[in-house]
Tab-separated table of C-alpha atoms and ligand atoms in Angstrom:
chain	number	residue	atom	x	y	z
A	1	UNK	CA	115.362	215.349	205.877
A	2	UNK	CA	112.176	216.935	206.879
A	3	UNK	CA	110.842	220.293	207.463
A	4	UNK	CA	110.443	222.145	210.646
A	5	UNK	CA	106.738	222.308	211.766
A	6	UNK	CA	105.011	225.897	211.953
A	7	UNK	CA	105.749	225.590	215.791
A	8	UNK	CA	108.933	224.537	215.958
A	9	UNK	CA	109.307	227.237	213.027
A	10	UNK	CA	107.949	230.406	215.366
A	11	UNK	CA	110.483	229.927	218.250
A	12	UNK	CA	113.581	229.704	215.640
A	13	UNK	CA	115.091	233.133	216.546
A	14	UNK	CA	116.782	234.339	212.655
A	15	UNK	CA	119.150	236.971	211.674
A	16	UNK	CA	119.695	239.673	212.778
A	17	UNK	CA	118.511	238.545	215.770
A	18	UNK	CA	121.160	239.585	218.675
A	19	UNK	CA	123.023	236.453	220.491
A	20	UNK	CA	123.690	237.412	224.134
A	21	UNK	CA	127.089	235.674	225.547
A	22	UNK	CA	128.070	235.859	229.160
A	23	UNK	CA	131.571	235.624	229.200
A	24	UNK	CA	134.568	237.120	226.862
A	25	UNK	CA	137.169	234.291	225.816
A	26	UNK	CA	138.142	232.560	222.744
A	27	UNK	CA	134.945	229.933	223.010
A	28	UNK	CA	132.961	233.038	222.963
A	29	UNK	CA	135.091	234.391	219.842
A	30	UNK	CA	135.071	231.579	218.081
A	31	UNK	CA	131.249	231.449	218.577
A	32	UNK	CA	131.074	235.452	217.614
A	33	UNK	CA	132.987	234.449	214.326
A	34	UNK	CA	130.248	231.961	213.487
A	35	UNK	CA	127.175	234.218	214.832
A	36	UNK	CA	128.131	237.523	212.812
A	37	UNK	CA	129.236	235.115	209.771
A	38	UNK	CA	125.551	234.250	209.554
A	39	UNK	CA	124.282	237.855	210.262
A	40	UNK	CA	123.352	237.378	214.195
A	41	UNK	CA	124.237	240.688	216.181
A	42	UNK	CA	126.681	239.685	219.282
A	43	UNK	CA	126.692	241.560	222.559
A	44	UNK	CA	129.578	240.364	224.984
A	45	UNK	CA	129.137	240.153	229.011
A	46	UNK	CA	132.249	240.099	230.633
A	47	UNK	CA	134.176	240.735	233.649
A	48	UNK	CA	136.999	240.950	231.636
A	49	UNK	CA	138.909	244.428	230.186
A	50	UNK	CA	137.752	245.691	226.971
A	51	UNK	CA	139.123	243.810	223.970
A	52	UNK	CA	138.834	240.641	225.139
A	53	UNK	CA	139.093	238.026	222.303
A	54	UNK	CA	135.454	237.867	221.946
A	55	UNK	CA	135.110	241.326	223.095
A	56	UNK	CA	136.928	241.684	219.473
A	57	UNK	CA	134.897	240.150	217.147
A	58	UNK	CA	131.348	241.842	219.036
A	59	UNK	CA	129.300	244.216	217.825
A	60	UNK	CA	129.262	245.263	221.282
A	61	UNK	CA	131.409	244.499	224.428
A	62	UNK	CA	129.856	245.485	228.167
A	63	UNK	CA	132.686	244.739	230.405
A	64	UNK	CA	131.509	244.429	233.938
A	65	UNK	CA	131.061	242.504	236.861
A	66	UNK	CA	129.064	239.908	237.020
A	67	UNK	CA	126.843	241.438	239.832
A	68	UNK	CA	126.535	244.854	237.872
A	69	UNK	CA	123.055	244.416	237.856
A	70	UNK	CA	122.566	247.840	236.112
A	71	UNK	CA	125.276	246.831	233.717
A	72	UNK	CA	123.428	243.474	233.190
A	73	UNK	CA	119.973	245.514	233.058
A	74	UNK	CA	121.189	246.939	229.734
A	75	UNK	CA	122.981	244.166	228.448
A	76	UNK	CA	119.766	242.148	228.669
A	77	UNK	CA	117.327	244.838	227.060
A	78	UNK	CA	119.741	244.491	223.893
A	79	UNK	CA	120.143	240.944	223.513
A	80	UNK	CA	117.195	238.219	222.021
A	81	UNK	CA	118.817	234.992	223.930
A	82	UNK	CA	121.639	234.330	226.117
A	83	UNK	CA	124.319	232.063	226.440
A	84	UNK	CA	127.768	231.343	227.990
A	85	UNK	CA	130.944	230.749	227.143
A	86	UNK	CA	132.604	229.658	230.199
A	87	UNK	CA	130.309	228.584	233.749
A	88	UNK	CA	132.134	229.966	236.556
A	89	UNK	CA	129.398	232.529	236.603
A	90	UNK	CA	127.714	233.732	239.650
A	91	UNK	CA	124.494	231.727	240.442
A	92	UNK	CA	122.759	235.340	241.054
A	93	UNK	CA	123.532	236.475	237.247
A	94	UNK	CA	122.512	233.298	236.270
A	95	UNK	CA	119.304	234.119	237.461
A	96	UNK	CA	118.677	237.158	236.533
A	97	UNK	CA	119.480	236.596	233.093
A	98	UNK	CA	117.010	233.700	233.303
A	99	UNK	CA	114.017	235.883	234.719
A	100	UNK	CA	114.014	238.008	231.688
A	101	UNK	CA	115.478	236.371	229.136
A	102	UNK	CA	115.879	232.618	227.797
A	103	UNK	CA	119.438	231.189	228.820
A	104	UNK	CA	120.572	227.955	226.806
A	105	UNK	CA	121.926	225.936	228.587
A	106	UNK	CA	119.687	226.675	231.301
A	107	UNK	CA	120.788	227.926	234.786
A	108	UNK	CA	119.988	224.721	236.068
A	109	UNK	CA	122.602	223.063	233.538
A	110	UNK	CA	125.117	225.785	234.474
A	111	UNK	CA	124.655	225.763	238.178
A	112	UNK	CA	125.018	222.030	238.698
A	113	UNK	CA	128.082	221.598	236.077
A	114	UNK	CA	130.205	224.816	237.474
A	115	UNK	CA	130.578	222.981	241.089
A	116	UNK	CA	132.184	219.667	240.937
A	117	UNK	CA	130.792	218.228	243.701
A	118	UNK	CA	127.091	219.589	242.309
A	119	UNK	CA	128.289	217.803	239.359
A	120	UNK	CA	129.517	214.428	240.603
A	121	UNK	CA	126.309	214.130	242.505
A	122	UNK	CA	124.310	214.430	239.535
A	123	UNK	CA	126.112	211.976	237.948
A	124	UNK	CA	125.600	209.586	240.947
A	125	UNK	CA	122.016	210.525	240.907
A	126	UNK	CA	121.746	209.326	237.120
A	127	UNK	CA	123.232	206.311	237.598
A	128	UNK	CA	126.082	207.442	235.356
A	129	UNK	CA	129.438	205.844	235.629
A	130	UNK	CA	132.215	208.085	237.332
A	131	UNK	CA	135.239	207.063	239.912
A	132	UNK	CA	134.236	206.780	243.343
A	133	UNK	CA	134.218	209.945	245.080
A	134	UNK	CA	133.142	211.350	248.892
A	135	UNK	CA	132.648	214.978	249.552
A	136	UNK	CA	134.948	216.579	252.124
A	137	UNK	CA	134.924	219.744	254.677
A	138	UNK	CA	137.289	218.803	256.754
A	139	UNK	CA	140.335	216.630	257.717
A	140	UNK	CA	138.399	213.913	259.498
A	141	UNK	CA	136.462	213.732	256.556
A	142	UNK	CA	139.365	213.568	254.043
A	143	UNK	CA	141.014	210.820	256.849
A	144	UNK	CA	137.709	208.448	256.044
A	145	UNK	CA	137.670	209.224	252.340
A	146	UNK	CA	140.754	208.207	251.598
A	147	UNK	CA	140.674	205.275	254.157
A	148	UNK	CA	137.834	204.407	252.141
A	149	UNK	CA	139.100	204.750	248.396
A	150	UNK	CA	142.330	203.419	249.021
A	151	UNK	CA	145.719	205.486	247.751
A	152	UNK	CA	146.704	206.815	245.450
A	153	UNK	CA	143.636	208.472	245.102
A	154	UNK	CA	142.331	212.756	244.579
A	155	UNK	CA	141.080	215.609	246.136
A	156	UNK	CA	139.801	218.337	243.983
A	157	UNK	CA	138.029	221.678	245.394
A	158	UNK	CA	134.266	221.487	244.484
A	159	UNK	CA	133.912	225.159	242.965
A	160	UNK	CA	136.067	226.951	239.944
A	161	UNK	CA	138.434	224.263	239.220
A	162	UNK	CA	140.059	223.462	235.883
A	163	UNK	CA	143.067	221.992	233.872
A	164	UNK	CA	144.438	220.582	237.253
A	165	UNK	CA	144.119	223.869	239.223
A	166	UNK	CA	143.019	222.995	242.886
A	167	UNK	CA	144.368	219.700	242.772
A	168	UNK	CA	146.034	217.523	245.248
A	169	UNK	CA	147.097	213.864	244.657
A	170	UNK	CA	147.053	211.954	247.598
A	171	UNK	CA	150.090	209.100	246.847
A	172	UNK	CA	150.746	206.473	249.514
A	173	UNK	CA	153.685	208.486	251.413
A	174	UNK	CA	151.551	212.013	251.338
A	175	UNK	CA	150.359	213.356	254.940
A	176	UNK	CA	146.906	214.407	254.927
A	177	UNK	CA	146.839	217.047	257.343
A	178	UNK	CA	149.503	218.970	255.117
A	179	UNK	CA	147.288	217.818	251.500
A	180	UNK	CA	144.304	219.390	253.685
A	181	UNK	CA	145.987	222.613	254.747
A	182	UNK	CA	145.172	224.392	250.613
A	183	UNK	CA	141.706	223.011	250.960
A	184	UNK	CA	140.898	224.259	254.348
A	185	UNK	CA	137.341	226.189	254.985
A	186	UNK	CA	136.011	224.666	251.608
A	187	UNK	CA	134.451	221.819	249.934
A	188	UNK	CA	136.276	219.368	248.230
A	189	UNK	CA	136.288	216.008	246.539
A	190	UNK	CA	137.910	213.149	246.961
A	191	UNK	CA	138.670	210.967	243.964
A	192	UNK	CA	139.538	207.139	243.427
A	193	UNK	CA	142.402	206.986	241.206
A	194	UNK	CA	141.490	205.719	237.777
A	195	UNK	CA	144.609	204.253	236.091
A	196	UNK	CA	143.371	205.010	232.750
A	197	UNK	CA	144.855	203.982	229.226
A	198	UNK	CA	143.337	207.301	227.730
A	199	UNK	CA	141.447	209.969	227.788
A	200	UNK	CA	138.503	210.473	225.448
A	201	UNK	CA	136.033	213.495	225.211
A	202	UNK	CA	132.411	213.864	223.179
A	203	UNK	CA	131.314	217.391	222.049
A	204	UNK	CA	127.712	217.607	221.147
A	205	UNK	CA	124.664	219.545	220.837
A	206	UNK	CA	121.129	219.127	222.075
A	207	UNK	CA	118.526	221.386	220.327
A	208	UNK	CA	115.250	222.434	222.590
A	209	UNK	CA	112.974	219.835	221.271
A	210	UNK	CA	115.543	217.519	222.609
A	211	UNK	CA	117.025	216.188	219.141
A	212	UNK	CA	121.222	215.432	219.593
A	213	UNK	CA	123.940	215.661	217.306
A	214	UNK	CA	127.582	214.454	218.273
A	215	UNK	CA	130.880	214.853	216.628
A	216	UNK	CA	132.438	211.869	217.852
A	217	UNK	CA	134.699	210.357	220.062
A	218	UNK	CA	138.019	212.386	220.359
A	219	UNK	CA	141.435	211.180	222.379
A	220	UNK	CA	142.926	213.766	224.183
A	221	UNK	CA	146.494	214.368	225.497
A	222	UNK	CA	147.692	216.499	227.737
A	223	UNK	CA	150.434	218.001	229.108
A	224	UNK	CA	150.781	219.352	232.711
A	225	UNK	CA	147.348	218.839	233.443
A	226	UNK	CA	146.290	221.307	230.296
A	227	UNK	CA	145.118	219.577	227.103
A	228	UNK	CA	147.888	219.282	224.539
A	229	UNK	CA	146.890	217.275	221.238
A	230	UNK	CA	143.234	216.096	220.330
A	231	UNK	CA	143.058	212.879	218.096
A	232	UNK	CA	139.686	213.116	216.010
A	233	UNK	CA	138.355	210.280	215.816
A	234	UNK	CA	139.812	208.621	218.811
A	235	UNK	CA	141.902	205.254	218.158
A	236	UNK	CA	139.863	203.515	220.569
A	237	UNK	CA	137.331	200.040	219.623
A	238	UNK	CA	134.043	200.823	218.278
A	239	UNK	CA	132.852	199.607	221.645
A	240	UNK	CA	134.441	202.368	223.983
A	241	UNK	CA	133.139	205.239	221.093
A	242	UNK	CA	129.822	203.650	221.826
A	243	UNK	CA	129.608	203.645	225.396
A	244	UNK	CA	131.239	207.116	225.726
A	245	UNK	CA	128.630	208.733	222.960
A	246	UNK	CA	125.942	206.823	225.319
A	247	UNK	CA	127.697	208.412	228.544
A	248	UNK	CA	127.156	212.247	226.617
A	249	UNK	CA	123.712	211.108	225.585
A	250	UNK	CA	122.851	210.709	229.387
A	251	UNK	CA	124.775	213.429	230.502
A	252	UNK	CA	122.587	215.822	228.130
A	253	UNK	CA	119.186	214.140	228.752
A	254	UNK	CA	119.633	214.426	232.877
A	255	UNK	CA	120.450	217.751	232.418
A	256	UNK	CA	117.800	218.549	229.736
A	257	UNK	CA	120.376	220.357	228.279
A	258	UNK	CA	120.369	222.662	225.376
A	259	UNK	CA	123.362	223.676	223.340
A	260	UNK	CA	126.649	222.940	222.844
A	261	UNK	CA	128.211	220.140	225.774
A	262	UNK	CA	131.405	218.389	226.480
A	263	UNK	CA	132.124	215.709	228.321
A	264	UNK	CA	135.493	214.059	229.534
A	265	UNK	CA	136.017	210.664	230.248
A	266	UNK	CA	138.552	208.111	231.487
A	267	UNK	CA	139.181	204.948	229.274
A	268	UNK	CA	140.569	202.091	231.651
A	269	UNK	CA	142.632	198.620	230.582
A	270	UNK	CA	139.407	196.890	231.203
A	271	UNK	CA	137.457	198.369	228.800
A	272	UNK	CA	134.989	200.964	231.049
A	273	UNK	CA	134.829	204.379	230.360
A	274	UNK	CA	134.080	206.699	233.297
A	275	UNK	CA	132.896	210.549	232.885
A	276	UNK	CA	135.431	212.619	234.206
A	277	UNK	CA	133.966	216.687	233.730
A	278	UNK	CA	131.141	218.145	231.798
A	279	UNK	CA	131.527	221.033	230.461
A	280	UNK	CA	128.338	223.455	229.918
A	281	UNK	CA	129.672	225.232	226.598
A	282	UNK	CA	131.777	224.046	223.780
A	283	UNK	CA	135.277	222.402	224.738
A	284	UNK	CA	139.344	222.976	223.846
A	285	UNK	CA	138.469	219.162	222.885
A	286	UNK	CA	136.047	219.589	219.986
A	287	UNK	CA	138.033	222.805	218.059
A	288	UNK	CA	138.648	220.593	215.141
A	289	UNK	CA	135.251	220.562	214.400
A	290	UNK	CA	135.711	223.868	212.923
A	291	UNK	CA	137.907	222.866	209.883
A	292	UNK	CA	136.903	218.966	210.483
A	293	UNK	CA	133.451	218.817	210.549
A	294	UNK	CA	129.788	219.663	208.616
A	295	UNK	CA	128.979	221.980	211.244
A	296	UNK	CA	131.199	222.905	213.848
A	297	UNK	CA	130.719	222.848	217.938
A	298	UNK	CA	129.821	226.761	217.982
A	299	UNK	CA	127.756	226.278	214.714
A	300	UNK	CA	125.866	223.611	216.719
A	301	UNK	CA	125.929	226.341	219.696
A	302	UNK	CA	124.471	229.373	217.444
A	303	UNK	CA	121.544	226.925	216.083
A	304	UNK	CA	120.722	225.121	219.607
A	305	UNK	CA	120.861	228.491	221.707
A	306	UNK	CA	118.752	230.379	219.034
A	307	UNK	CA	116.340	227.429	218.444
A	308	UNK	CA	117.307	226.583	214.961
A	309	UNK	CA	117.337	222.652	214.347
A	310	UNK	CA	121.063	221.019	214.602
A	311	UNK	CA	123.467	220.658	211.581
A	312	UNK	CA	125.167	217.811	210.071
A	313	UNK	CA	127.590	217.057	212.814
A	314	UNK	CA	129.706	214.848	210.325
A	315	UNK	CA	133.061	214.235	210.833
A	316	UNK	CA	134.090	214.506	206.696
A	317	UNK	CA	138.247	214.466	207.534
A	318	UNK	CA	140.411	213.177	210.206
A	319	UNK	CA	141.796	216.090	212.225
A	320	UNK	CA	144.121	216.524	214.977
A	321	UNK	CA	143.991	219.927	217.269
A	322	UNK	CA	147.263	220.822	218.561
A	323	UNK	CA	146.964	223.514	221.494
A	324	UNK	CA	149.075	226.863	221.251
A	325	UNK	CA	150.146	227.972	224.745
A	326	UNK	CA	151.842	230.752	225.610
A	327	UNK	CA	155.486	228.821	226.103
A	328	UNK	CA	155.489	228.719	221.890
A	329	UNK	CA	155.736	232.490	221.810
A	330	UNK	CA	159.367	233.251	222.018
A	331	UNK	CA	158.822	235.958	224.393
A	332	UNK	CA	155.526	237.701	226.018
A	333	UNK	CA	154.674	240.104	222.802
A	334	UNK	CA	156.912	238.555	220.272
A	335	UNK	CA	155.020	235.589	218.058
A	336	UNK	CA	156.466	232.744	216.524
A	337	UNK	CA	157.610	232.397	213.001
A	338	UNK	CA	153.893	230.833	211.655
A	339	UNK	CA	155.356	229.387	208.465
A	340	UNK	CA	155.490	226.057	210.076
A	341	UNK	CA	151.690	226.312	210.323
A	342	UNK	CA	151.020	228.399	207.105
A	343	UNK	CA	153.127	226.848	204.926
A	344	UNK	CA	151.301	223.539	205.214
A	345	UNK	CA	148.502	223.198	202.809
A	346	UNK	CA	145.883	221.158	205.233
A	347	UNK	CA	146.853	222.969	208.879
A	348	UNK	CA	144.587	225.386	210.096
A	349	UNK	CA	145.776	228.112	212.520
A	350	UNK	CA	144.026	229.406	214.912
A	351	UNK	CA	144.677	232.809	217.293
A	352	UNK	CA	142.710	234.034	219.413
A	353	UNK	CA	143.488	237.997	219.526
A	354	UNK	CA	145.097	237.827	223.279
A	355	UNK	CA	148.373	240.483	223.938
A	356	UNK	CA	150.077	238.645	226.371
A	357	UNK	CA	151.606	235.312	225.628
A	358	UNK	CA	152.178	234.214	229.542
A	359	UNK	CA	153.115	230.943	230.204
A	360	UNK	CA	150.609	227.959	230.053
A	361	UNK	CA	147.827	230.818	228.676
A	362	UNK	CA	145.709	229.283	225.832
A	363	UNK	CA	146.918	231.722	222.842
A	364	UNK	CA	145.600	229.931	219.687
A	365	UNK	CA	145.563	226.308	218.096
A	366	UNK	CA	146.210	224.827	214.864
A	367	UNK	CA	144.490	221.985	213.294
A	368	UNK	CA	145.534	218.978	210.836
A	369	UNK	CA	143.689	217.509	208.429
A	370	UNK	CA	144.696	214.032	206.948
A	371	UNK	CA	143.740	211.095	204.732
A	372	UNK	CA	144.278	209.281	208.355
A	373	UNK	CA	144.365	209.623	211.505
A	374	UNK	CA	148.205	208.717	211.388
A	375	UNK	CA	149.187	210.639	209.039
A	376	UNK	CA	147.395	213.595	210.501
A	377	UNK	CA	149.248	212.690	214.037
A	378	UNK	CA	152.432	212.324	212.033
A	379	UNK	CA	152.140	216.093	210.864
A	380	UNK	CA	150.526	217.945	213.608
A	381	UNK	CA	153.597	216.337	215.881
A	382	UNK	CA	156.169	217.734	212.658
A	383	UNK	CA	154.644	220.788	212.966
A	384	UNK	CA	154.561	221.322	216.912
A	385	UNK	CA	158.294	220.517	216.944
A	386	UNK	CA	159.188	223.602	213.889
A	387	UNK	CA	157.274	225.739	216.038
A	388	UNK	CA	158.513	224.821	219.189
A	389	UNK	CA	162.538	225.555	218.406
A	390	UNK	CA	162.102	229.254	219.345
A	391	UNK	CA	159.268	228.146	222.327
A	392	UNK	CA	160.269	229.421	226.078
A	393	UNK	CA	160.074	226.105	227.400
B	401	LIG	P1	140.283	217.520	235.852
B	401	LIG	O1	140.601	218.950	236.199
B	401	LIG	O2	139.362	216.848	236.815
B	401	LIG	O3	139.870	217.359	234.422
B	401	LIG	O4	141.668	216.728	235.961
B	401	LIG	C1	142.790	217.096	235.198
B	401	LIG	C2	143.581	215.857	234.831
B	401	LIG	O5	144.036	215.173	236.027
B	401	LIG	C3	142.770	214.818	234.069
B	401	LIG	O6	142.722	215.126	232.717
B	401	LIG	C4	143.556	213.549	234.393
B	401	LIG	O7	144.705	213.463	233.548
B	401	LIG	C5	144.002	213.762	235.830
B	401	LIG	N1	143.007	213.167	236.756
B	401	LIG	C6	141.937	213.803	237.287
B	401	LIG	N2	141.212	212.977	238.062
B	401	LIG	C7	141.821	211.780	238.038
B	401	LIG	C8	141.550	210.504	238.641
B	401	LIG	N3	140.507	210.304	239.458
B	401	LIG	N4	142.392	209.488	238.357
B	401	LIG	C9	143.466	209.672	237.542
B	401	LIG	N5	143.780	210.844	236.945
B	401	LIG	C10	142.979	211.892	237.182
């Protein structure tokens, strides 16, 4: 492997340098874990209350709003770079961050991903394969869409939409002026259905010289719209791997993104695979890289966003990521007997620091490791169903 050159050398930012992260959930945690492991300094933007799971693991939490600009002011005159965690951020703090300070991803790559129908146009734009869409603003419009796509087909709402929230499927007996009435007064797009066989994602990182590392094709399943189980690597051919690492590959070039990326993607009977989402930050999707992999997706995330070269993005075992919502808590502040989980001697477990155990809330996951994939599957499902005995629901 060869050497950094002196240039590429002078813009690697090195402990202790301080890693700015907009945003205070478990991605930013888990990245805060990795950051202070190698001696970075973390300071934590966020809107949300103080001790927030990344808020946590800081060295220092600011919890405001986003358009705090004096808040913002001083977050930025202690911090080297900045990232974030999750990209429902205000376009205005995107920018300011960006006029002082280098943000990775850009705002560019935040602003277009955070909007889905931003997103799908860029897709379009590239030439990337996605299902059929039209953008909507009102009912005549959503009457023509879905005249044109056929039924069943989808509307989504183009901003702050995810795991199936503002949703709507439009099935052959639904009436489309009551589907428009929780869309009214906004943007919204309208879907082809894509009778897929499976879902797939890629996690990856692009450094800023533009060099890519992925972790590989992963099969996710979910449940209720919310991801359940990820299958690293996906039991898909060779051929659908390859077209979907060659779907991220575009997705990251047209975006001339830097850092850690995820995209989502429909497999269909006929062998296509169709992006889905991208998401501008590492995903629920690639948390098995932490136990799973050479370097994880927020190791990948620390080195892009501070200008270090990638790591070795190898898977070395197969995995399989098993989400922890709040329904496996037996009650709101009572946790579940972890023995399950901790008496296995290749399961990783994973919590992320939050009080509350509502229902549906991402609490925590635990990962498998296996000779196979099967046997990996085999366990992670033995496991789930232990822990699930005492579960709400
Ligand atoms: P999204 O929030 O866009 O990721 O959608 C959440 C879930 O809804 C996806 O993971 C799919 O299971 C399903 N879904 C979304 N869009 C479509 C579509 N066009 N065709 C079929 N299923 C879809």
């Amino acid at each position: 492997m060869s050497s950094p050159s002196p240039s590429a050398l002078s813009s690697m930012l090195l402990p202790p340098s301080t890693l700015g992260v907009l945003g205070g959930g478990q991605l930013g945690r888990m990245l805060a874990l990795e950051a202070r492991r190698a001696g970075y300094r973390v300071v934590i933007f966020t809107d949300e209350a103080s001790g927030c799971p990344a808020g946590q693991i800081a060295d220092l939490e600011i919890n405001a709003r986003y358009d705090d600009t004096e808040a913002l002011e001083r977050f930025l005159a202690q911090v080297d770079v900045v990232t974030a965690e999750f990209e429902n951020i205000p376009d205005a703090c995107l920018q300011a961050v960006e006029a002082v300070k280098s943000l990775r991803p850009s705002r560019k790559a935040i602003f277009t991903t955070q909007h889905r129908e931003r997103e799908k146009l860029f897709l379009r734009e590239q030439g990337i394969a996605c299902a059929e869409f039209r953008i909507v603003e009102d009912l005549a419009g959503l009457e023509q869409a879905v005249s044109e796509l056929g039924r069943p087909c989808v509307i989504k709402t183009a901003a702050f939409g995810y795991d199936g929230k503002g949703q709507a499927k439009v099935n052959a007996d639904t009436h489309l002026a009551e589907a428009w009435k929780a869309f009214e007064g906004h943007h919204a797009v309208v879907e082809q259905w894509v009778p897929f066989v499976c879902e797939v994602s890629v996690v990856g990182a692009r450094d800023i010289h533009g060099h890519t590392a992925v972790h590989g094709c992963v099969e996710n399943q979910h449940e209720h719209h919310i991801l359940d189980m990820s299958i690293a690597p996906a039991r898909v051919a060779p051929a659908i791997t390859a077209q979907a690492l060659a779907l991220w590959k575009a997705v990251a070039e047209g975006l001339d993104y830097v850092g850690t990326m995820a995209v989502e993607m429909f497999v269909t009977a006929d062998g296509k695979v169709l992006v889905n989402e991208i998401a501008p930050r590492p995903h629920n999707s690639g948390h098995h890289t932490i136990d799973a992999c050479l370097t994880s997706q927020f190791g990948q995330q620390l080195r892009a966003v501070c200008g270090l070269p990638l790591g070795d993005a190898t898977q070395h075992t197969p995995a399989v990521m098993v989400n922890l919502l709040g329904n496996v808590w037996p009650a709101e502040t009572v946790h579940p007997d972890w023995s399950p989980v901790l008496s296995h001697t290749r399961a990783k477990l994973h919590l992320y620091g939050k009080q509350l155990a509502k229902l549906r809330r991402k609490m925590g996951h635990f990962t498998v490791l296996g000779d196979t994939i099967e046997e990996a599957v085999q366990q992670a499902q033995a496991i789930k169903a232990e822990l699930m005995r005492t579960a709400r629901v």
